[in-house]
């Protein structure tokens, strides 16, 4: 058998402005390239403590039980859902986006029964509907998506939802994958019992180690389960042996991914969490203006606009396939964005404005390139109006 002839890795130069992964800071890349140490080396135990402290800061929580899960956001998601869902539990999940469906699928695998609270794709949950769903289904757990990446919708007024759940003795699990480190989220103050996230969205870390935090009540529910969760790898009581006081082997931590997450979190602390929230709002606000000036109207209303993920409709008159726009933007300009999912498939563009990539230069370049691309595809668009609107918005804010 001939050995395969494969050259040294040389990824193309891209500007990542899609739904993730996002642009990575050079310091985080350097941290990833540092030599690994053993996962039980005293030096790594310090790195673990530091990473946990940094995660608590970014999540705005005092929860002792705060860890990076080995794997991408879906691993942290499944760790939360699989441990908090007991067999035959009713779990309330939203139907207004792609990731609510993923929650439901995980609930089913955990032996629970997903029940729904509905809202159209492109809108947040209405607290009255959540109340009605509680009255109808009496769920044990309520999962919601704070930042729905498939629609660009932010769930406003989180405490209104957590109050309803707690009045009904249910626990709350929040998907903060596309908000953490980019959009205001306050775990303790807002009454969220469990939250999970990922590295490669607003934290600007390569995918690999994913934040997860549970408060005391949530952890009690996990410890008091009569049967262990079906996943051995994600069983939180076993992971506690490693991430808790004992620091005993469970599985080998992805050392380089933890290095990277630690450095990404350090960058958030250096900037300041609130300053970072403001930057995302300012820069994504300019992006939104730039898109609108070229006739690409935002899907999300201002009241539930999600700065880190902007969904815009192509003009009705454009008669252009979003996939052609996306392909051309990548091929001609090296810029990655994405198209719609589910109910919005074929109708919208999804543009991320996340972490290290959320800068005035990047959104200006993106809007200019998008204008050129639409012109090249024969769309009647005022391509100069986009960048001008971006600049004007940045000047005013
Ligand atoms: C990206 C994402 C996930 C899943 O994360 P992966 O890292 O792709 O596994 C879950 N929820 C939301 C809202 C996301 O945007």
CSV table of C-alpha atoms and ligand atoms in Angstrom, one decimal:
chain,number,residue,atom,x,y,z
A,1,UNK,CA,0.0,0.0,0.0
A,2,UNK,CA,1.3,3.4,-1.0
A,3,UNK,CA,1.6,6.0,1.8
A,4,UNK,CA,-0.8,8.8,1.2
A,5,UNK,CA,0.9,12.0,0.0
A,6,UNK,CA,-0.5,14.7,2.1
A,7,UNK,CA,1.1,18.1,2.5
A,8,UNK,CA,1.6,20.2,5.7
A,9,UNK,CA,-1.6,21.8,6.9
A,10,UNK,CA,-2.1,25.3,5.6
A,11,UNK,CA,-5.7,26.5,6.2
A,12,UNK,CA,-6.8,29.4,4.1
A,13,UNK,CA,-6.9,32.9,5.5
A,14,UNK,CA,-10.6,33.5,6.4
A,15,UNK,CA,-12.5,36.2,8.3
A,16,UNK,CA,-15.0,34.2,10.4
A,17,UNK,CA,-18.2,36.1,10.6
A,18,UNK,CA,-20.6,33.2,10.7
A,19,UNK,CA,-22.5,31.5,13.6
A,20,UNK,CA,-19.2,30.1,14.9
A,21,UNK,CA,-16.4,29.3,15.1
A,22,UNK,CA,-15.4,33.0,15.5
A,23,UNK,CA,-12.0,34.8,15.0
A,24,UNK,CA,-9.4,33.7,17.6
A,25,UNK,CA,-7.1,36.1,19.3
A,26,UNK,CA,-3.3,35.4,18.7
A,27,UNK,CA,-2.8,35.1,22.4
A,28,UNK,CA,-5.3,32.2,22.6
A,29,UNK,CA,-3.6,30.5,19.6
A,30,UNK,CA,-0.2,30.8,21.4
A,31,UNK,CA,-1.7,29.3,24.6
A,32,UNK,CA,-2.9,26.4,22.5
A,33,UNK,CA,0.5,25.8,21.2
A,34,UNK,CA,2.1,25.7,24.7
A,35,UNK,CA,3.5,22.2,25.6
A,36,UNK,CA,0.8,20.1,27.4
A,37,UNK,CA,1.5,19.0,30.9
A,38,UNK,CA,-0.1,16.0,32.7
A,39,UNK,CA,-3.8,16.5,33.6
A,40,UNK,CA,-2.9,15.8,37.2
A,41,UNK,CA,0.4,17.8,37.2
A,42,UNK,CA,0.3,20.3,40.1
A,43,UNK,CA,0.8,23.1,37.5
A,44,UNK,CA,-2.3,21.9,35.7
A,45,UNK,CA,-4.4,21.7,38.9
A,46,UNK,CA,-3.6,25.5,39.2
A,47,UNK,CA,-4.7,26.0,35.6
A,48,UNK,CA,-8.0,24.2,36.5
A,49,UNK,CA,-8.6,26.4,39.5
A,50,UNK,CA,-7.9,29.6,37.5
A,51,UNK,CA,-10.1,28.5,34.6
A,52,UNK,CA,-13.0,27.8,37.0
A,53,UNK,CA,-12.5,31.2,38.7
A,54,UNK,CA,-12.5,32.9,35.3
A,55,UNK,CA,-15.7,31.0,34.2
A,56,UNK,CA,-17.5,32.1,37.4
A,57,UNK,CA,-16.6,35.7,36.6
A,58,UNK,CA,-17.8,35.5,33.0
A,59,UNK,CA,-21.0,33.7,33.9
A,60,UNK,CA,-21.6,36.1,36.8
A,61,UNK,CA,-22.0,33.2,39.3
A,62,UNK,CA,-20.7,32.1,42.6
A,63,UNK,CA,-21.5,28.4,41.8
A,64,UNK,CA,-18.8,26.1,43.1
A,65,UNK,CA,-19.8,23.6,40.4
A,66,UNK,CA,-18.5,25.5,37.3
A,67,UNK,CA,-16.3,23.6,34.9
A,68,UNK,CA,-15.2,23.3,31.2
A,69,UNK,CA,-16.7,20.2,29.8
A,70,UNK,CA,-14.4,18.2,27.4
A,71,UNK,CA,-16.0,18.7,24.0
A,72,UNK,CA,-17.9,21.4,22.1
A,73,UNK,CA,-21.1,23.2,23.2
A,74,UNK,CA,-23.3,20.2,22.5
A,75,UNK,CA,-21.2,18.2,25.0
A,76,UNK,CA,-21.9,20.8,27.7
A,77,UNK,CA,-25.5,20.9,26.6
A,78,UNK,CA,-25.9,17.1,26.8
A,79,UNK,CA,-24.1,17.1,30.2
A,80,UNK,CA,-26.7,19.6,31.5
A,81,UNK,CA,-29.8,17.9,30.0
A,82,UNK,CA,-28.7,14.3,30.6
A,83,UNK,CA,-27.9,14.8,34.2
A,84,UNK,CA,-30.9,17.0,35.1
A,85,UNK,CA,-33.5,14.9,33.2
A,86,UNK,CA,-34.6,11.9,35.3
A,87,UNK,CA,-36.4,9.0,33.6
A,88,UNK,CA,-40.0,10.1,32.9
A,89,UNK,CA,-39.4,13.8,33.8
A,90,UNK,CA,-41.4,16.3,31.8
A,91,UNK,CA,-39.0,18.9,30.3
A,92,UNK,CA,-40.4,22.1,28.8
A,93,UNK,CA,-38.4,23.2,25.8
A,94,UNK,CA,-39.0,26.0,23.2
A,95,UNK,CA,-40.0,25.5,19.6
A,96,UNK,CA,-38.8,28.8,18.3
A,97,UNK,CA,-35.5,27.7,16.9
A,98,UNK,CA,-33.1,25.0,16.0
A,99,UNK,CA,-31.5,24.5,19.4
A,100,UNK,CA,-34.8,24.0,21.3
A,101,UNK,CA,-35.3,20.9,19.0
A,102,UNK,CA,-31.8,19.7,19.9
A,103,UNK,CA,-32.7,20.0,23.6
A,104,UNK,CA,-35.8,18.0,23.0
A,105,UNK,CA,-33.8,15.3,21.3
A,106,UNK,CA,-31.4,15.1,24.2
A,107,UNK,CA,-34.3,14.9,26.7
A,108,UNK,CA,-35.7,12.0,24.8
A,109,UNK,CA,-32.4,10.2,24.9
A,110,UNK,CA,-32.2,10.8,28.6
A,111,UNK,CA,-35.5,9.0,29.1
A,112,UNK,CA,-37.5,12.2,29.7
A,113,UNK,CA,-40.6,13.5,28.0
A,114,UNK,CA,-40.1,16.8,26.1
A,115,UNK,CA,-43.1,19.2,26.1
A,116,UNK,CA,-43.2,22.4,24.2
A,117,UNK,CA,-43.8,26.1,24.6
A,118,UNK,CA,-44.4,27.6,21.2
A,119,UNK,CA,-43.3,30.9,19.6
A,120,UNK,CA,-42.7,31.6,15.9
A,121,UNK,CA,-39.1,31.3,14.6
A,122,UNK,CA,-37.7,34.9,14.8
A,123,UNK,CA,-39.5,35.7,18.1
A,124,UNK,CA,-38.7,35.1,21.7
A,125,UNK,CA,-40.9,33.2,24.2
A,126,UNK,CA,-43.8,35.1,25.7
A,127,UNK,CA,-43.8,34.7,29.5
A,128,UNK,CA,-47.6,34.2,29.4
A,129,UNK,CA,-47.1,31.2,27.1
A,130,UNK,CA,-44.5,29.8,29.4
A,131,UNK,CA,-47.0,30.1,32.3
A,132,UNK,CA,-49.7,28.4,30.3
A,133,UNK,CA,-47.3,25.6,29.4
A,134,UNK,CA,-46.5,25.1,33.0
A,135,UNK,CA,-50.2,24.9,33.9
A,136,UNK,CA,-50.7,22.4,31.2
A,137,UNK,CA,-47.7,20.1,31.5
A,138,UNK,CA,-46.3,20.7,35.0
A,139,UNK,CA,-42.6,20.1,33.9
A,140,UNK,CA,-39.8,19.3,36.2
A,141,UNK,CA,-37.2,21.1,34.2
A,142,UNK,CA,-37.5,24.2,31.9
A,143,UNK,CA,-34.9,24.7,29.2
A,144,UNK,CA,-34.6,27.9,27.2
A,145,UNK,CA,-32.2,29.4,24.7
A,146,UNK,CA,-31.0,32.8,25.7
A,147,UNK,CA,-29.4,33.5,22.4
A,148,UNK,CA,-30.9,31.5,19.5
A,149,UNK,CA,-28.2,31.3,16.9
A,150,UNK,CA,-30.6,30.0,14.2
A,151,UNK,CA,-32.8,33.1,14.3
A,152,UNK,CA,-30.7,35.8,15.9
A,153,UNK,CA,-33.2,36.2,18.7
A,154,UNK,CA,-32.3,37.1,22.3
A,155,UNK,CA,-34.7,36.1,25.0
A,156,UNK,CA,-35.4,39.3,26.9
A,157,UNK,CA,-36.4,39.5,30.5
A,158,UNK,CA,-34.9,36.2,31.6
A,159,UNK,CA,-36.0,36.7,35.3
A,160,UNK,CA,-39.7,36.7,34.1
A,161,UNK,CA,-39.2,33.1,32.9
A,162,UNK,CA,-37.1,31.8,35.8
A,163,UNK,CA,-39.7,33.2,38.3
A,164,UNK,CA,-42.4,31.2,36.6
A,165,UNK,CA,-40.3,28.0,36.7
A,166,UNK,CA,-39.4,28.4,40.4
A,167,UNK,CA,-43.0,29.2,41.4
A,168,UNK,CA,-43.7,25.8,39.9
A,169,UNK,CA,-40.8,24.0,41.6
A,170,UNK,CA,-39.0,23.4,38.4
A,171,UNK,CA,-35.3,24.0,37.7
A,172,UNK,CA,-34.1,26.2,34.8
A,173,UNK,CA,-31.4,25.3,32.3
A,174,UNK,CA,-30.2,28.1,30.0
A,175,UNK,CA,-28.4,27.8,26.7
A,176,UNK,CA,-26.0,30.7,26.7
A,177,UNK,CA,-23.8,29.4,23.9
A,178,UNK,CA,-24.1,32.5,21.7
A,179,UNK,CA,-24.4,35.1,24.5
A,180,UNK,CA,-21.7,34.3,27.0
A,181,UNK,CA,-18.9,36.9,26.8
A,182,UNK,CA,-20.8,39.0,24.2
A,183,UNK,CA,-24.3,39.7,25.4
A,184,UNK,CA,-25.4,40.5,29.0
A,185,UNK,CA,-26.1,37.4,31.0
A,186,UNK,CA,-26.2,37.2,34.8
A,187,UNK,CA,-26.6,33.7,36.0
A,188,UNK,CA,-27.1,34.2,39.7
A,189,UNK,CA,-29.0,37.5,39.6
A,190,UNK,CA,-31.4,36.1,36.9
A,191,UNK,CA,-32.1,32.9,38.8
A,192,UNK,CA,-30.7,30.4,36.3
A,193,UNK,CA,-30.0,27.0,37.9
A,194,UNK,CA,-27.8,25.5,35.2
A,195,UNK,CA,-26.2,27.1,32.2
A,196,UNK,CA,-23.9,25.8,29.4
A,197,UNK,CA,-22.0,27.5,26.7
A,198,UNK,CA,-19.2,26.9,24.1
A,199,UNK,CA,-15.8,28.4,23.4
A,200,UNK,CA,-16.1,29.3,19.8
A,201,UNK,CA,-18.8,31.9,19.9
A,202,UNK,CA,-18.3,35.1,21.8
A,203,UNK,CA,-15.4,33.8,23.8
A,204,UNK,CA,-13.4,33.5,20.6
A,205,UNK,CA,-11.7,30.3,21.5
A,206,UNK,CA,-11.3,27.3,19.2
A,207,UNK,CA,-14.0,24.7,19.9
A,208,UNK,CA,-13.0,22.1,22.4
A,209,UNK,CA,-13.7,22.9,26.1
A,210,UNK,CA,-17.2,24.2,27.0
A,211,UNK,CA,-18.4,26.1,30.0
A,212,UNK,CA,-21.0,24.5,32.3
A,213,UNK,CA,-22.3,25.7,35.7
A,214,UNK,CA,-24.9,24.3,38.1
A,215,UNK,CA,-26.0,25.9,41.3
A,216,UNK,CA,-26.5,23.9,44.6
A,217,UNK,CA,-30.1,23.0,43.9
A,218,UNK,CA,-29.3,21.7,40.5
A,219,UNK,CA,-26.4,19.7,41.8
A,220,UNK,CA,-28.6,18.3,44.5
A,221,UNK,CA,-31.0,17.0,41.9
A,222,UNK,CA,-28.2,15.4,40.1
A,223,UNK,CA,-26.8,13.7,43.2
A,224,UNK,CA,-30.2,12.6,44.4
A,225,UNK,CA,-31.1,10.8,41.2
A,226,UNK,CA,-32.1,7.2,41.8
A,227,UNK,CA,-30.5,6.0,38.5
A,228,UNK,CA,-27.3,7.3,37.1
A,229,UNK,CA,-27.4,9.1,33.7
A,230,UNK,CA,-26.9,6.8,30.8
A,231,UNK,CA,-23.7,8.6,29.7
A,232,UNK,CA,-20.6,7.6,31.7
A,233,UNK,CA,-18.4,10.2,30.1
A,234,UNK,CA,-20.8,13.1,31.0
A,235,UNK,CA,-22.0,11.9,34.5
A,236,UNK,CA,-21.5,15.0,36.6
A,237,UNK,CA,-21.0,13.1,39.8
A,238,UNK,CA,-18.0,11.3,38.2
A,239,UNK,CA,-16.7,14.5,36.7
A,240,UNK,CA,-16.9,15.9,40.2
A,241,UNK,CA,-14.1,13.6,41.2
A,242,UNK,CA,-11.8,15.4,38.8
A,243,UNK,CA,-13.1,19.0,38.9
A,244,UNK,CA,-14.1,18.9,42.6
A,245,UNK,CA,-11.8,18.8,45.6
A,246,UNK,CA,-10.4,15.3,45.0
A,247,UNK,CA,-8.8,15.9,41.6
A,248,UNK,CA,-8.7,12.3,40.8
A,249,UNK,CA,-8.6,10.8,37.2
A,250,UNK,CA,-11.8,10.4,35.4
A,251,UNK,CA,-10.8,11.1,31.8
A,252,UNK,CA,-7.8,12.9,30.4
A,253,UNK,CA,-8.6,16.6,30.3
A,254,UNK,CA,-8.1,18.2,26.8
A,255,UNK,CA,-5.1,20.1,28.2
A,256,UNK,CA,-4.5,22.4,25.2
A,257,UNK,CA,-8.2,23.3,24.9
A,258,UNK,CA,-8.3,24.2,28.6
A,259,UNK,CA,-5.2,26.4,28.0
A,260,UNK,CA,-7.0,28.1,25.2
A,261,UNK,CA,-10.2,28.7,27.1
A,262,UNK,CA,-8.2,30.1,30.1
A,263,UNK,CA,-6.5,32.6,27.8
A,264,UNK,CA,-9.8,33.6,26.1
A,265,UNK,CA,-11.4,34.2,29.4
A,266,UNK,CA,-8.4,36.2,30.6
A,267,UNK,CA,-8.9,38.4,27.5
A,268,UNK,CA,-12.6,38.9,28.6
A,269,UNK,CA,-11.5,39.9,32.1
A,270,UNK,CA,-8.9,42.3,30.7
A,271,UNK,CA,-11.5,44.1,28.5
A,272,UNK,CA,-14.1,44.0,31.2
A,273,UNK,CA,-17.3,42.0,30.8
A,274,UNK,CA,-19.6,45.1,30.6
A,275,UNK,CA,-17.3,46.9,28.2
A,276,UNK,CA,-17.4,43.8,26.0
A,277,UNK,CA,-21.2,43.7,26.1
A,278,UNK,CA,-21.2,47.3,25.0
A,279,UNK,CA,-18.6,46.7,22.2
A,280,UNK,CA,-20.8,43.9,20.8
A,281,UNK,CA,-23.8,46.2,20.8
A,282,UNK,CA,-22.0,49.1,19.2
A,283,UNK,CA,-20.3,47.1,16.5
A,284,UNK,CA,-23.2,44.9,15.7
A,285,UNK,CA,-25.5,48.0,15.7
A,286,UNK,CA,-23.4,49.4,13.0
A,287,UNK,CA,-23.6,46.1,11.1
A,288,UNK,CA,-27.4,46.2,11.4
A,289,UNK,CA,-27.5,49.7,10.0
A,290,UNK,CA,-25.1,48.8,7.2
A,291,UNK,CA,-27.3,45.8,6.1
A,292,UNK,CA,-30.5,47.8,6.3
A,293,UNK,CA,-29.0,50.6,4.2
A,294,UNK,CA,-28.5,48.0,1.4
A,295,UNK,CA,-32.1,46.7,1.8
A,296,UNK,CA,-31.3,43.7,4.0
A,297,UNK,CA,-33.9,44.0,6.8
A,298,UNK,CA,-33.2,42.4,10.2
A,299,UNK,CA,-35.5,39.5,11.2
A,300,UNK,CA,-35.3,40.3,14.9
A,301,UNK,CA,-37.2,43.3,16.4
A,302,UNK,CA,-35.0,45.8,18.3
A,303,UNK,CA,-36.5,44.5,21.6
A,304,UNK,CA,-35.0,41.1,21.1
A,305,UNK,CA,-32.1,41.7,18.8
A,306,UNK,CA,-29.1,39.6,19.4
A,307,UNK,CA,-25.9,41.6,18.7
A,308,UNK,CA,-23.7,38.5,18.4
A,309,UNK,CA,-25.8,36.9,15.6
A,310,UNK,CA,-27.6,39.0,13.0
A,311,UNK,CA,-30.2,37.5,10.8
A,312,UNK,CA,-31.2,39.6,7.7
A,313,UNK,CA,-33.6,39.0,4.9
A,314,UNK,CA,-32.5,39.5,1.3
A,315,UNK,CA,-34.7,42.0,-0.5
A,316,UNK,CA,-37.8,40.4,-2.1
A,317,UNK,CA,-36.8,41.9,-5.4
A,318,UNK,CA,-33.3,40.4,-5.2
A,319,UNK,CA,-34.2,37.0,-6.6
A,320,UNK,CA,-30.9,35.6,-5.5
A,321,UNK,CA,-30.2,32.3,-3.7
A,322,UNK,CA,-28.6,33.1,-0.3
A,323,UNK,CA,-26.3,30.1,-0.8
A,324,UNK,CA,-24.8,31.8,-3.9
A,325,UNK,CA,-24.1,34.9,-1.9
A,326,UNK,CA,-22.5,32.9,0.9
A,327,UNK,CA,-20.3,30.9,-1.5
A,328,UNK,CA,-19.2,33.9,-3.4
A,329,UNK,CA,-18.4,35.9,-0.3
A,330,UNK,CA,-16.1,33.0,0.8
A,331,UNK,CA,-14.5,32.4,-2.6
A,332,UNK,CA,-13.9,36.0,-3.6
A,333,UNK,CA,-13.5,37.7,-0.2
A,334,UNK,CA,-12.5,35.0,2.2
A,335,UNK,CA,-15.4,35.9,4.5
A,336,UNK,CA,-17.5,33.2,6.1
A,337,UNK,CA,-21.2,33.9,6.9
A,338,UNK,CA,-24.1,31.4,6.9
A,339,UNK,CA,-27.6,30.9,5.7
A,340,UNK,CA,-30.9,30.2,7.4
A,341,UNK,CA,-32.0,27.1,9.2
A,342,UNK,CA,-35.4,25.5,9.7
A,343,UNK,CA,-38.3,27.9,9.0
A,344,UNK,CA,-35.8,30.5,7.8
A,345,UNK,CA,-33.9,28.3,5.4
A,346,UNK,CA,-33.3,29.9,2.0
A,347,UNK,CA,-34.6,33.2,3.2
A,348,UNK,CA,-31.9,34.9,5.3
A,349,UNK,CA,-28.2,35.5,5.9
A,350,UNK,CA,-26.8,34.9,9.3
A,351,UNK,CA,-23.9,37.1,10.3
A,352,UNK,CA,-22.0,36.6,13.5
A,353,UNK,CA,-20.4,39.5,15.4
A,354,UNK,CA,-18.6,37.6,18.1
A,355,UNK,CA,-15.7,38.2,20.4
A,356,UNK,CA,-12.4,39.1,18.9
A,357,UNK,CA,-14.0,39.4,15.5
A,358,UNK,CA,-16.6,42.0,16.6
A,359,UNK,CA,-14.6,45.1,15.4
A,360,UNK,CA,-15.4,48.2,13.3
A,361,UNK,CA,-12.9,47.1,10.6
A,362,UNK,CA,-14.4,43.6,10.3
A,363,UNK,CA,-18.0,44.8,9.9
A,364,UNK,CA,-17.0,47.5,7.5
A,365,UNK,CA,-15.1,45.0,5.4
A,366,UNK,CA,-18.0,42.5,5.5
A,367,UNK,CA,-20.6,45.0,4.5
A,368,UNK,CA,-18.5,46.3,1.7
A,369,UNK,CA,-17.8,42.8,0.4
A,370,UNK,CA,-21.5,41.9,0.7
A,371,UNK,CA,-22.4,44.9,-1.4
A,372,UNK,CA,-19.9,44.0,-4.1
A,373,UNK,CA,-21.2,40.4,-4.0
A,374,UNK,CA,-24.8,41.4,-4.4
A,375,UNK,CA,-23.9,43.7,-7.3
A,376,UNK,CA,-21.9,40.9,-8.9
A,377,UNK,CA,-24.9,38.6,-8.7
A,378,UNK,CA,-27.0,41.2,-10.5
A,379,UNK,CA,-29.0,42.5,-7.5
A,380,UNK,CA,-30.0,46.1,-7.8
A,381,UNK,CA,-28.5,47.4,-4.6
A,382,UNK,CA,-26.9,50.7,-3.4
A,383,UNK,CA,-23.6,49.1,-2.5
A,384,UNK,CA,-22.0,52.3,-1.3
A,385,UNK,CA,-24.8,53.0,1.2
A,386,UNK,CA,-23.8,50.0,3.4
A,387,UNK,CA,-20.3,51.0,4.4
A,388,UNK,CA,-21.4,54.6,4.7
A,389,UNK,CA,-24.2,53.6,7.1
A,390,UNK,CA,-21.7,51.5,9.1
A,391,UNK,CA,-19.3,54.5,9.4
A,392,UNK,CA,-22.1,56.9,10.4
A,393,UNK,CA,-23.4,54.5,13.1
A,394,UNK,CA,-19.9,54.0,14.6
A,395,UNK,CA,-19.4,57.8,14.6
A,396,UNK,CA,-22.6,58.4,16.4
A,397,UNK,CA,-22.2,55.7,19.1
B,1,LIG,C1,-23.4,26.5,18.5
B,1,LIG,C2,-24.5,26.2,19.4
B,1,LIG,C3,-24.7,25.0,20.2
B,1,LIG,C4,-23.8,23.8,20.0
B,1,LIG,O1,-22.5,24.0,20.1
B,1,LIG,P1,-21.4,23.1,19.3
B,1,LIG,O2,-20.2,23.7,19.8
B,1,LIG,O3,-21.7,23.3,17.9
B,1,LIG,O4,-21.6,21.7,19.8
B,1,LIG,C5,-25.7,24.9,21.1
B,1,LIG,N1,-26.6,26.0,21.2
B,1,LIG,C6,-26.5,27.1,20.5
B,1,LIG,C7,-27.5,28.2,20.8
B,1,LIG,C8,-25.4,27.3,19.6
B,1,LIG,O5,-25.3,28.4,18.9
